[in-house]
mmCIF file of C-alpha atoms in Angstrom:
data_model
loop_
_atom_site.group_PDB
_atom_site.id
_atom_site.type_symbol
_atom_site.label_atom_id
_atom_site.label_comp_id
_atom_site.label_asym_id
_atom_site.label_seq_id
_atom_site.Cartn_x
_atom_site.Cartn_y
_atom_site.Cartn_z
ATOM 1 C CA UNK A 24 103.099 95.053 97.987
ATOM 2 C CA UNK A 25 99.606 95.612 96.160
ATOM 3 C CA UNK A 26 99.827 98.457 93.545
ATOM 4 C CA UNK A 27 96.765 100.089 95.002
ATOM 5 C CA UNK A 28 98.938 100.310 98.413
ATOM 6 C CA UNK A 29 101.784 101.759 96.572
ATOM 7 C CA UNK A 30 99.858 104.786 94.220
ATOM 8 C CA UNK A 31 98.194 105.573 97.683
ATOM 9 C CA UNK A 32 101.321 105.517 99.235
ATOM 10 C CA UNK A 33 103.008 108.035 96.946
ATOM 11 C CA UNK A 34 99.983 110.048 97.257
ATOM 12 C CA UNK A 35 100.247 110.171 100.278
ATOM 13 C CA UNK A 36 103.637 110.768 101.002
ATOM 14 C CA UNK A 37 103.283 113.512 97.892
ATOM 15 C CA UNK A 38 99.980 115.359 100.131
ATOM 16 C CA UNK A 39 102.289 115.220 103.275
ATOM 17 C CA UNK A 40 105.797 117.014 101.598
ATOM 18 C CA UNK A 41 102.826 119.688 99.981
ATOM 19 C CA UNK A 42 101.341 120.227 103.612
ATOM 20 C CA UNK A 43 104.750 120.547 105.344
ATOM 21 C CA UNK A 44 105.649 123.309 102.824
ATOM 22 C CA UNK A 45 102.803 124.874 101.650
ATOM 23 C CA UNK A 46 101.854 125.972 105.708
ATOM 24 C CA UNK A 47 104.733 127.294 106.737
ATOM 25 C CA UNK A 48 104.872 129.313 102.851
ATOM 26 C CA UNK A 49 101.273 130.685 103.348
ATOM 27 C CA UNK A 50 101.812 131.214 107.137
ATOM 28 C CA UNK A 51 104.702 133.746 106.047
ATOM 29 C CA UNK A 52 103.784 134.613 103.204
ATOM 30 C CA UNK A 53 100.132 136.201 105.321
ATOM 31 C CA UNK A 54 102.485 137.370 107.787
ATOM 32 C CA UNK A 55 104.886 139.882 105.145
ATOM 33 C CA UNK A 56 101.414 141.094 103.532
ATOM 34 C CA UNK A 57 100.493 141.869 107.414
ATOM 35 C CA UNK A 58 103.117 143.216 108.096
ATOM 36 C CA UNK A 59 103.696 145.337 104.442
ATOM 37 C CA UNK A 60 99.479 146.924 105.273
ATOM 38 C CA UNK A 61 100.902 147.615 109.153
ATOM 39 C CA UNK A 62 103.484 149.729 107.614
ATOM 40 C CA UNK A 63 101.595 151.299 104.723
ATOM 41 C CA UNK A 64 98.996 152.098 107.577
ATOM 42 C CA UNK A 65 102.083 153.414 109.614
ATOM 43 C CA UNK A 66 103.537 155.604 106.858
ATOM 44 C CA UNK A 67 99.798 157.199 106.710
ATOM 45 C CA UNK A 68 99.515 157.913 110.148
ATOM 46 C CA UNK A 69 102.908 159.913 109.653
ATOM 47 C CA UNK A 70 101.532 162.104 106.773
ATOM 48 C CA UNK A 71 98.288 162.742 108.966
ATOM 49 C CA UNK A 72 100.594 163.752 111.884
ATOM 50 C CA UNK A 73 102.182 165.814 109.314
ATOM 51 C CA UNK A 74 99.087 167.804 109.055
ATOM 52 C CA UNK A 75 97.477 167.722 112.369
ATOM 53 C CA UNK A 76 100.657 169.353 113.864
ATOM 54 C CA UNK A 77 100.471 172.306 111.625
ATOM 55 C CA UNK A 78 97.672 173.979 114.006
ATOM 56 C CA UNK A 79 99.959 173.225 117.567
ATOM 57 C CA UNK A 80 101.437 176.383 118.345
ATOM 58 C CA UNK A 81 102.109 176.211 121.834
ATOM 59 C CA UNK A 82 104.322 173.238 124.433
ATOM 60 C CA UNK A 83 100.756 172.762 126.216
ATOM 61 C CA UNK A 84 99.301 172.043 122.818
ATOM 62 C CA UNK A 85 102.132 169.473 121.493
ATOM 63 C CA UNK A 86 101.595 167.481 125.347
ATOM 64 C CA UNK A 87 97.846 167.101 125.469
ATOM 65 C CA UNK A 88 98.308 165.919 121.603
ATOM 66 C CA UNK A 89 100.595 163.304 122.473
ATOM 67 C CA UNK A 90 98.862 162.147 125.594
ATOM 68 C CA UNK A 91 95.918 161.657 123.982
ATOM 69 C CA UNK A 92 97.571 159.285 121.025
ATOM 70 C CA UNK A 93 99.596 156.725 122.811
ATOM 71 C CA UNK A 94 100.940 155.002 119.681
ATOM 72 C CA UNK A 95 102.980 158.259 119.318
ATOM 73 C CA UNK A 96 105.709 159.469 121.337
ATOM 74 C CA UNK A 97 108.036 162.501 120.806
ATOM 75 C CA UNK A 98 112.019 162.299 121.835
ATOM 76 C CA UNK A 99 114.232 165.485 121.684
ATOM 77 C CA UNK A 100 116.111 164.885 118.086
ATOM 78 C CA UNK A 101 120.210 164.322 119.025
ATOM 79 C CA UNK A 102 123.165 165.557 117.405
ATOM 80 C CA UNK A 103 124.431 163.866 114.227
ATOM 81 C CA UNK A 104 121.954 164.507 111.639
ATOM 82 C CA UNK A 105 118.205 164.257 110.947
ATOM 83 C CA UNK A 106 118.031 159.870 110.602
ATOM 84 C CA UNK A 107 116.199 158.264 107.392
ATOM 85 C CA UNK A 108 112.960 156.454 108.197
ATOM 86 C CA UNK A 109 112.827 153.246 109.954
ATOM 87 C CA UNK A 110 109.932 150.734 110.461
ATOM 88 C CA UNK A 111 111.052 147.356 112.471
ATOM 89 C CA UNK A 112 109.653 144.856 115.343
ATOM 90 C CA UNK A 113 109.420 145.994 119.179
ATOM 91 C CA UNK A 114 108.212 144.300 121.952
ATOM 92 C CA UNK A 115 106.763 146.522 124.858
ATOM 93 C CA UNK A 116 105.513 145.218 128.318
ATOM 94 C CA UNK A 117 101.684 145.669 128.609
ATOM 95 C CA UNK A 118 101.513 147.106 131.476
ATOM 96 C CA UNK A 119 98.467 145.059 132.581
ATOM 97 C CA UNK A 120 98.963 141.611 131.619
ATOM 98 C CA UNK A 121 102.898 142.709 132.390
ATOM 99 C CA UNK A 122 104.078 140.439 129.691
ATOM 100 C CA UNK A 123 105.711 141.645 125.954
ATOM 101 C CA UNK A 124 103.886 142.331 123.353
ATOM 102 C CA UNK A 125 104.848 142.414 119.183
ATOM 103 C CA UNK A 126 104.705 145.757 117.877
ATOM 104 C CA UNK A 127 105.709 147.586 114.139
ATOM 105 C CA UNK A 128 107.691 151.028 115.301
ATOM 106 C CA UNK A 129 108.035 153.883 112.930
ATOM 107 C CA UNK A 130 111.253 155.882 113.406
ATOM 108 C CA UNK A 131 110.789 159.305 111.562
ATOM 109 C CA UNK A 132 111.208 163.398 112.165
ATOM 110 C CA UNK A 133 108.343 165.694 112.268
ATOM 111 C CA UNK A 134 109.219 169.550 113.030
ATOM 112 C CA UNK A 135 107.152 170.989 115.201
ATOM 113 C CA UNK A 136 106.745 175.141 115.132
ATOM 114 C CA UNK A 137 110.017 174.859 113.136
ATOM 115 C CA UNK A 138 111.742 172.317 115.407
ATOM 116 C CA UNK A 139 112.456 169.355 114.600
ATOM 117 C CA UNK A 140 112.050 165.820 117.224
ATOM 118 C CA UNK A 141 112.305 162.257 116.683
ATOM 119 C CA UNK A 142 109.643 160.615 116.473
ATOM 120 C CA UNK A 143 108.363 156.838 116.394
ATOM 121 C CA UNK A 144 104.725 155.767 115.949
ATOM 122 C CA UNK A 145 103.950 151.696 116.527
ATOM 123 C CA UNK A 146 100.978 149.158 115.808
ATOM 124 C CA UNK A 147 100.435 146.290 117.618
ATOM 125 C CA UNK A 148 100.706 143.011 116.184
ATOM 126 C CA UNK A 149 99.062 141.131 119.055
ATOM 127 C CA UNK A 150 95.575 140.922 117.029
ATOM 128 C CA UNK A 151 97.072 140.360 113.269
ATOM 129 C CA UNK A 152 99.122 137.199 115.009
ATOM 130 C CA UNK A 153 96.125 135.557 116.562
ATOM 131 C CA UNK A 154 94.312 136.517 112.841
ATOM 132 C CA UNK A 155 97.555 135.189 110.851
ATOM 133 C CA UNK A 156 97.378 132.169 113.058
ATOM 134 C CA UNK A 157 93.241 131.524 112.930
ATOM 135 C CA UNK A 158 93.689 132.067 108.724
ATOM 136 C CA UNK A 159 97.019 129.164 108.770
ATOM 137 C CA UNK A 160 95.162 127.129 110.586
ATOM 138 C CA UNK A 161 92.061 127.158 108.378
ATOM 139 C CA UNK A 162 94.120 126.629 105.598
ATOM 140 C CA UNK A 163 95.747 123.792 106.815
ATOM 141 C CA UNK A 164 92.581 122.477 107.804
ATOM 142 C CA UNK A 165 90.931 122.443 104.139
ATOM 143 C CA UNK A 166 94.925 121.426 102.639
ATOM 144 C CA UNK A 167 94.484 118.131 104.785
ATOM 145 C CA UNK A 168 90.178 117.823 103.952
ATOM 146 C CA UNK A 169 91.409 118.786 100.384
ATOM 147 C CA UNK A 170 94.400 116.219 99.768
ATOM 148 C CA UNK A 171 92.456 113.414 102.399
ATOM 149 C CA UNK A 172 89.538 113.315 100.391
ATOM 150 C CA UNK A 173 92.060 113.399 97.141
ATOM 151 C CA UNK A 174 93.815 109.814 98.578
ATOM 152 C CA UNK A 175 90.133 108.460 99.434
ATOM 153 C CA UNK A 176 87.991 109.560 95.810
ATOM 154 C CA UNK A 177 91.077 108.286 94.773
ATOM 155 C CA UNK A 178 92.100 105.086 96.625
ATOM 156 C CA UNK A 179 87.842 103.569 96.468
ATOM 157 C CA UNK A 180 88.041 104.438 92.281
ATOM 158 C CA UNK A 181 91.802 103.213 91.847
ATOM 159 C CA UNK A 182 89.749 99.961 93.495
ATOM 160 C CA UNK A 183 86.499 100.192 91.976
ATOM 161 C CA UNK A 184 88.707 100.053 88.551
ATOM 162 C CA UNK A 185 90.685 97.309 89.490
ATOM 163 C CA UNK A 186 88.284 94.747 90.669
ATOM 164 C CA UNK A 187 87.965 93.015 87.358
ATOM 165 C CA UNK A 188 91.485 92.759 87.233
ATOM 166 C CA UNK A 189 91.408 91.477 90.943
ATOM 167 C CA UNK A 190 88.569 88.946 89.104
ATOM 168 C CA UNK A 191 91.012 87.895 86.518
ATOM 169 C CA UNK A 192 93.473 86.531 89.590
ATOM 170 C CA UNK A 193 90.798 84.626 91.244
ATOM 171 C CA UNK A 194 90.156 83.080 88.405
ATOM 172 C CA UNK A 195 93.478 82.177 87.482
ATOM 173 C CA UNK A 196 94.386 80.861 91.035
ATOM 174 C CA UNK A 197 90.903 79.077 91.233
ATOM 175 C CA UNK A 198 91.276 77.723 87.500
ATOM 176 C CA UNK A 199 92.711 73.437 87.847
ATOM 177 C CA UNK A 200 94.281 72.324 84.484
ATOM 178 C CA UNK A 201 91.226 69.922 82.357
ATOM 179 C CA UNK A 202 88.544 72.261 83.426
ATOM 180 C CA UNK A 203 86.227 73.933 81.236
ATOM 181 C CA UNK A 204 88.185 76.628 80.100
ATOM 182 C CA UNK A 205 85.345 78.200 78.198
ATOM 183 C CA UNK A 206 83.819 78.986 82.097
ATOM 184 C CA UNK A 207 85.586 82.773 81.920
ATOM 185 C CA UNK A 208 84.965 86.183 83.835
ATOM 186 C CA UNK A 209 82.788 88.992 82.138
ATOM 187 C CA UNK A 210 83.342 91.824 80.184
ATOM 188 C CA UNK A 211 84.330 94.729 82.621
ATOM 189 C CA UNK A 212 83.499 97.349 80.382
ATOM 190 C CA UNK A 213 87.070 98.258 80.623
ATOM 191 C CA UNK A 214 89.330 98.112 77.270
ATOM 192 C CA UNK A 215 92.228 97.309 78.999
ATOM 193 C CA UNK A 216 91.158 94.786 80.959
ATOM 194 C CA UNK A 217 88.269 92.945 78.090
ATOM 195 C CA UNK A 218 92.033 92.953 76.416
ATOM 196 C CA UNK A 219 93.800 90.813 78.804
ATOM 197 C CA UNK A 220 90.894 88.703 79.828
ATOM 198 C CA UNK A 221 90.294 87.612 76.255
ATOM 199 C CA UNK A 222 94.528 87.265 75.674
ATOM 200 C CA UNK A 223 94.249 84.922 79.234
ATOM 201 C CA UNK A 224 90.951 82.826 78.155
ATOM 202 C CA UNK A 225 92.843 82.376 74.572
ATOM 203 C CA UNK A 226 96.075 80.996 76.671
ATOM 204 C CA UNK A 227 94.419 79.075 78.882
ATOM 205 C CA UNK A 228 92.299 77.113 75.867
ATOM 206 C CA UNK A 229 95.346 76.843 74.151
ATOM 207 C CA UNK A 230 96.848 75.265 77.423
ATOM 208 C CA UNK A 231 93.633 73.356 77.869
ATOM 209 C CA UNK A 232 94.269 71.719 74.227
ATOM 210 C CA UNK A 233 97.646 71.064 75.049
ATOM 211 C CA UNK A 234 97.277 69.294 78.233
ATOM 212 C CA UNK A 235 94.012 66.926 76.287
ATOM 213 C CA UNK A 236 96.677 66.415 73.646
ATOM 214 C CA UNK A 237 99.471 64.920 76.099
ATOM 215 C CA UNK A 238 97.548 63.063 78.607
ATOM 216 C CA UNK A 239 95.565 61.203 75.554
ATOM 217 C CA UNK A 240 98.987 60.827 74.814
ATOM 218 C CA UNK A 241 100.184 59.447 77.767
ATOM 219 C CA UNK A 242 97.364 57.217 77.498
ATOM 220 C CA UNK A 243 97.699 55.806 74.225
ATOM 221 C CA UNK A 244 101.110 55.455 74.583
ATOM 222 C CA UNK A 245 101.006 53.501 77.883
ATOM 223 C CA UNK A 246 98.438 51.113 76.865
ATOM 224 C CA UNK A 247 100.043 50.847 72.995
ATOM 225 C CA UNK A 248 103.424 49.526 75.189
ATOM 226 C CA UNK A 249 101.602 47.333 77.999
ATOM 227 C CA UNK A 250 99.749 45.366 74.767
ATOM 228 C CA UNK A 251 103.461 44.399 73.308
ATOM 229 C CA UNK A 252 105.003 43.551 77.209
ATOM 230 C CA UNK A 253 102.524 41.909 78.003
ATOM 231 C CA UNK A 254 103.092 39.713 74.943
ATOM 232 C CA UNK A 255 106.515 39.573 75.455
ATOM 233 C CA UNK A 256 105.852 38.471 79.154
ATOM 234 C CA UNK A 257 103.326 35.476 78.205
ATOM 235 C CA UNK A 258 105.704 34.239 75.505
ATOM 236 C CA UNK A 259 108.685 33.923 78.394
ATOM 237 C CA UNK A 260 106.266 32.424 80.767
ATOM 238 C CA UNK A 261 105.593 29.294 78.082
ATOM 239 C CA UNK A 262 109.440 29.036 77.105
ATOM 240 C CA UNK A 263 110.431 29.056 81.433
ATOM 241 C CA UNK A 264 108.293 26.288 82.297
ATOM 242 C CA UNK A 265 108.701 24.476 79.159
ATOM 243 C CA UNK A 266 111.013 21.190 78.803
ATOM 244 C CA UNK A 267 114.399 20.796 77.809
ATOM 245 C CA UNK A 268 115.589 23.801 79.030
ATOM 246 C CA UNK A 269 119.492 23.956 79.901
ATOM 247 C CA UNK A 270 120.487 25.783 82.956
ATOM 248 C CA UNK A 271 122.054 28.310 80.560
ATOM 249 C CA UNK A 272 118.859 29.042 78.391
ATOM 250 C CA UNK A 273 117.202 29.523 81.321
ATOM 251 C CA UNK A 274 119.754 31.706 83.328
ATOM 252 C CA UNK A 275 119.047 33.849 79.613
ATOM 253 C CA UNK A 276 115.395 33.699 79.027
ATOM 254 C CA UNK A 277 115.103 34.847 83.102
ATOM 255 C CA UNK A 278 117.446 37.544 82.462
ATOM 256 C CA UNK A 279 115.011 38.973 79.494
ATOM 257 C CA UNK A 280 112.162 38.213 81.952
ATOM 258 C CA UNK A 281 113.885 40.686 84.241
ATOM 259 C CA UNK A 282 114.508 43.334 82.165
ATOM 260 C CA UNK A 283 110.847 42.981 80.739
ATOM 261 C CA UNK A 284 108.830 42.734 84.055
ATOM 262 C CA UNK A 285 111.719 46.463 84.340
ATOM 263 C CA UNK A 286 110.388 48.304 81.611
ATOM 264 C CA UNK A 287 106.708 47.464 82.790
ATOM 265 C CA UNK A 288 107.183 48.983 85.937
ATOM 266 C CA UNK A 289 108.744 51.825 84.023
ATOM 267 C CA UNK A 290 105.593 52.208 81.741
ATOM 268 C CA UNK A 291 103.616 51.868 84.267
ATOM 269 C CA UNK A 292 106.118 53.997 87.119
ATOM 270 C CA UNK A 293 106.067 57.133 84.357
ATOM 271 C CA UNK A 294 102.044 56.860 83.883
ATOM 272 C CA UNK A 295 102.052 57.517 87.500
ATOM 273 C CA UNK A 296 103.838 60.709 87.491
ATOM 274 C CA UNK A 297 101.839 62.177 84.466
ATOM 275 C CA UNK A 298 98.381 61.068 86.451
ATOM 276 C CA UNK A 299 99.877 62.765 89.113
ATOM 277 C CA UNK A 300 101.543 66.421 87.467
ATOM 278 C CA UNK A 301 97.893 66.268 85.482
ATOM 279 C CA UNK A 302 95.546 66.223 88.964
ATOM 280 C CA UNK A 303 93.752 63.330 87.833
ATOM 281 C CA UNK A 304 94.004 62.009 91.616
ATOM 282 C CA UNK A 305 90.866 64.756 92.891
ATOM 283 C CA UNK A 306 89.204 61.836 95.081
ATOM 284 C CA UNK A 307 89.646 62.246 98.758
ATOM 285 C CA UNK A 308 88.397 60.370 101.559
ATOM 286 C CA UNK A 309 89.656 60.230 105.671
ATOM 287 C CA UNK A 310 92.754 57.455 105.481
ATOM 288 C CA UNK A 311 93.964 56.659 108.929
ATOM 289 C CA UNK A 312 98.151 56.143 108.292
ATOM 290 C CA UNK A 313 98.388 53.329 111.369
ATOM 291 C CA UNK A 314 95.691 51.265 109.453
ATOM 292 C CA UNK A 315 97.510 51.815 105.792
ATOM 293 C CA UNK A 316 101.028 51.396 107.607
ATOM 294 C CA UNK A 317 100.384 48.155 108.854
ATOM 295 C CA UNK A 318 98.356 47.442 105.925
ATOM 296 C CA UNK A 319 101.887 47.405 103.682
ATOM 297 C CA UNK A 320 103.994 45.820 106.184
ATOM 298 C CA UNK A 321 102.036 42.873 106.017
ATOM 299 C CA UNK A 322 102.726 42.687 102.294
ATOM 300 C CA UNK A 323 106.731 43.344 102.913
ATOM 301 C CA UNK A 324 106.156 40.611 105.511
ATOM 302 C CA UNK A 325 108.123 37.370 103.243
ATOM 303 C CA UNK A 326 110.953 40.162 102.176
ATOM 304 C CA UNK A 327 110.933 41.662 106.289
ATOM 305 C CA UNK A 328 111.044 37.907 107.334
ATOM 306 C CA UNK A 329 113.811 37.181 104.824
ATOM 307 C CA UNK A 330 116.284 39.404 106.232
ATOM 308 C CA UNK A 331 115.552 39.225 109.998
ATOM 309 C CA UNK A 332 114.402 42.700 110.083
ATOM 310 C CA UNK A 333 113.155 44.592 113.149
ATOM 311 C CA UNK A 334 110.080 46.511 113.439
ATOM 312 C CA UNK A 335 110.360 49.372 115.599
ATOM 313 C CA UNK A 336 106.421 50.800 115.919
ATOM 314 C CA UNK A 337 105.603 54.135 117.716
ATOM 315 C CA UNK A 338 101.956 55.423 117.180
ATOM 316 C CA UNK A 339 101.677 58.315 119.119
ATOM 317 C CA UNK A 340 98.590 59.216 118.106
ATOM 318 C CA UNK A 341 96.023 57.816 115.193
ATOM 319 C CA UNK A 342 96.393 59.935 112.424
ATOM 320 C CA UNK A 343 93.990 60.478 109.833
ATOM 321 C CA UNK A 344 95.207 62.286 106.759
ATOM 322 C CA UNK A 345 92.717 63.540 104.196
ATOM 323 C CA UNK A 346 94.246 62.521 100.472
ATOM 324 C CA UNK A 347 93.168 60.488 97.915
ATOM 325 C CA UNK A 348 93.574 56.564 99.457
ATOM 326 C CA UNK A 349 95.441 55.190 96.313
ATOM 327 C CA UNK A 350 97.999 57.951 96.254
ATOM 328 C CA UNK A 351 98.553 57.488 99.872
ATOM 329 C CA UNK A 352 99.317 54.125 99.694
ATOM 330 C CA UNK A 353 101.429 54.799 97.196
ATOM 331 C CA UNK A 354 103.254 57.271 99.013
ATOM 332 C CA UNK A 355 103.821 55.227 102.094
ATOM 333 C CA UNK A 356 104.616 52.068 99.778
ATOM 334 C CA UNK A 357 107.062 53.160 98.548
ATOM 335 C CA UNK A 358 108.837 54.474 101.094
ATOM 336 C CA UNK A 359 108.315 51.432 103.201
ATOM 337 C CA UNK A 360 109.432 49.591 100.259
ATOM 338 C CA UNK A 361 112.421 50.890 99.812
ATOM 339 C CA UNK A 362 113.528 51.074 103.337
ATOM 340 C CA UNK A 363 112.981 47.144 102.870
ATOM 341 C CA UNK A 364 115.072 47.065 100.184
ATOM 342 C CA UNK A 365 118.304 49.398 101.906
ATOM 343 C CA UNK A 366 118.519 47.609 104.569
ATOM 344 C CA UNK A 367 120.765 45.329 105.724
ATOM 345 C CA UNK A 368 120.109 41.969 107.423
ATOM 346 C CA UNK A 369 119.272 41.794 110.804
ATOM 347 C CA UNK A 370 118.788 45.576 110.136
ATOM 348 C CA UNK A 371 115.948 47.857 112.413
ATOM 349 C CA UNK A 372 113.264 50.232 111.044
ATOM 350 C CA UNK A 373 111.708 52.105 113.117
ATOM 351 C CA UNK A 374 107.880 53.919 112.288
ATOM 352 C CA UNK A 375 107.329 57.131 114.280
ATOM 353 C CA UNK A 376 103.603 58.387 113.702
ATOM 354 C CA UNK A 377 102.456 62.189 115.007
ATOM 355 C CA UNK A 378 100.111 64.828 114.733
ATOM 356 C CA UNK A 379 102.023 66.514 112.405
ATOM 357 C CA UNK A 380 104.856 63.946 110.837
ATOM 358 C CA UNK A 381 104.881 60.497 109.993
ATOM 359 C CA UNK A 382 109.038 59.469 110.194
ATOM 360 C CA UNK A 383 110.535 56.164 108.653
ATOM 361 C CA UNK A 384 114.355 54.918 109.194
ATOM 362 C CA UNK A 385 116.505 52.397 108.417
ATOM 363 C CA UNK A 386 119.682 51.195 109.129
ATOM 364 C CA UNK A 387 122.903 51.208 106.378
ATOM 365 C CA UNK A 388 125.803 52.817 105.171
ATOM 366 C CA UNK A 389 125.832 56.333 103.784
ATOM 367 C CA UNK A 390 124.097 57.392 100.657
ATOM 368 C CA UNK A 391 126.420 56.987 97.664
ATOM 369 C CA UNK A 392 125.623 59.904 95.865
ATOM 370 C CA UNK A 393 124.576 63.032 96.513
ATOM 371 C CA UNK A 394 121.200 63.313 98.507
ATOM 372 C CA UNK A 395 120.021 65.945 96.128
ATOM 373 C CA UNK A 396 120.246 63.211 93.766
ATOM 374 C CA UNK A 397 117.577 61.579 96.081
ATOM 375 C CA UNK A 398 114.156 62.574 95.033
ATOM 376 C CA UNK A 399 115.325 62.837 90.936
ATOM 377 C CA UNK A 400 114.321 60.594 88.210
ATOM 378 C CA UNK A 401 116.851 58.601 87.760
ATOM 379 C CA UNK A 402 119.028 60.168 89.793
ATOM 380 C CA UNK A 403 120.571 56.874 91.727
ATOM 381 C CA UNK A 404 123.269 55.199 89.439
ATOM 382 C CA UNK A 405 122.497 51.662 90.849
ATOM 383 C CA UNK A 406 118.747 50.952 91.455
ATOM 384 C CA UNK A 407 116.746 47.006 92.793
ATOM 385 C CA UNK A 408 116.096 44.417 91.193
ATOM 386 C CA UNK A 409 113.192 45.693 90.051
ATOM 387 C CA UNK A 410 113.750 49.275 90.869
ATOM 388 C CA UNK A 411 113.487 51.687 88.372
ATOM 389 C CA UNK A 412 114.788 54.757 90.079
ATOM 390 C CA UNK A 413 111.290 56.400 90.330
ATOM 391 C CA UNK A 414 109.921 55.590 93.828
ATOM 392 C CA UNK A 415 111.428 58.184 95.479
ATOM 393 C CA UNK A 416 110.102 61.377 92.908
ATOM 394 C CA UNK A 417 106.941 59.592 93.417
ATOM 395 C CA UNK A 418 106.520 59.822 96.840
ATOM 396 C CA UNK A 419 107.877 64.102 96.149
ATOM 397 C CA UNK A 420 105.239 64.320 93.115
ATOM 398 C CA UNK A 421 102.630 62.722 96.066
ATOM 399 C CA UNK A 422 103.838 64.680 98.530
ATOM 400 C CA UNK A 423 103.156 67.697 96.873
ATOM 401 C CA UNK A 424 100.158 67.220 95.267
ATOM 402 C CA UNK A 425 98.879 66.741 98.809
ATOM 403 C CA UNK A 426 100.620 70.098 100.182
ATOM 404 C CA UNK A 427 102.937 68.003 102.589
ATOM 405 C CA UNK A 428 106.704 67.953 102.906
ATOM 406 C CA UNK A 429 108.923 65.103 102.529
ATOM 407 C CA UNK A 430 112.742 65.397 103.352
ATOM 408 C CA UNK A 431 115.550 63.236 103.738
ATOM 409 C CA UNK A 432 118.072 63.084 106.462
ATOM 410 C CA UNK A 433 121.258 60.483 107.537
ATOM 411 C CA UNK A 434 122.347 60.393 111.435
ATOM 412 C CA UNK A 435 125.454 58.560 111.123
ATOM 413 C CA UNK A 436 124.035 54.735 111.299
ATOM 414 C CA UNK A 437 120.762 55.122 109.812
ATOM 415 C CA UNK A 438 118.356 57.011 106.890
ATOM 416 C CA UNK A 439 115.197 58.955 108.054
ATOM 417 C CA UNK A 440 113.039 59.789 105.778
ATOM 418 C CA UNK A 441 110.348 62.376 106.880
ATOM 419 C CA UNK A 442 106.743 63.390 105.708
ATOM 420 C CA UNK A 443 105.198 66.582 107.173
ATOM 421 C CA UNK A 444 101.753 66.999 107.757
#
């Protein structure tokens, strides 16, 4: 979840909570204020009645007065004392609509011609309820507009403020080690982001310097190592073909020659791994995997024939992969060389090429070590004559650099290596 989304969610949640609480509370407060105003009006009405009834002297005057004011009713006072003034809500049936309507009613006593009567004074709340609901709805709309506008403005403002940070992230995603580190992003005018930009640029420049030094060191070390190895090989070549060598001397020389050849292979493999990790193979081109497979099988034809290995080809389509031709050839060559090396006499190698995968399987005994070590460097305890334990590590490194996935399984009789495109 993005920071802006999380912030907006928090603000939206806060706004919803405030709205859900404030609207009922506001409605209740307005209602109570209106009820208080109605109650004050009822008490004032009582005072007016006290003044008016002083001029009523006969029963006929009282009935006439009551007929003119429908909000006032008079009842005989029951025995038991004079009750206190009480204001309470009450429902009355509307004679026109035949529906209950809310009222506020004041129950009090009134003395007319020296005779005390029980009097009720009421006031309708129908219009007041509509007014209160209207005020509450208006308040709710205003609050919704307020909080909605606040959230929208905050989101747009935050999005604009965070744009420099997004540019820094995009620049870091697109940056490739070995490229010019000085083409950074422009100043944003925000002190915090300018500081972050400066720190990131400084870090990139330092890493770039370390990368260049490491690259130069590997290239120089490889070159310096190849020179004495080449001299040793040439000297051993002369000794091997010289006359007068005994069988034991020839065996010793061959052992030394194999060790030097292994050292040379190790040097080339480590250099290749370093170059792949440093993304030094950027050239890409469309490569036919079927044609490349047949080319490698041609190179391995002698080894295949000597072990009488059966090759079972299954090319479902003419698969074209866009990648570095040299790395693709090294990847397939290492897989197929490994398969030929570990396939027993009269064994079988099956090749399957489909739209989404390249699968290579060879018959053989189960692994003598954990599968977790198969694609690690120097993971195997034993190698071939010239193997240095880096072939499958190089395969995995190439696959990762080309956004592919390499997997291994053993189905009981055959080893299966799968490249998923």
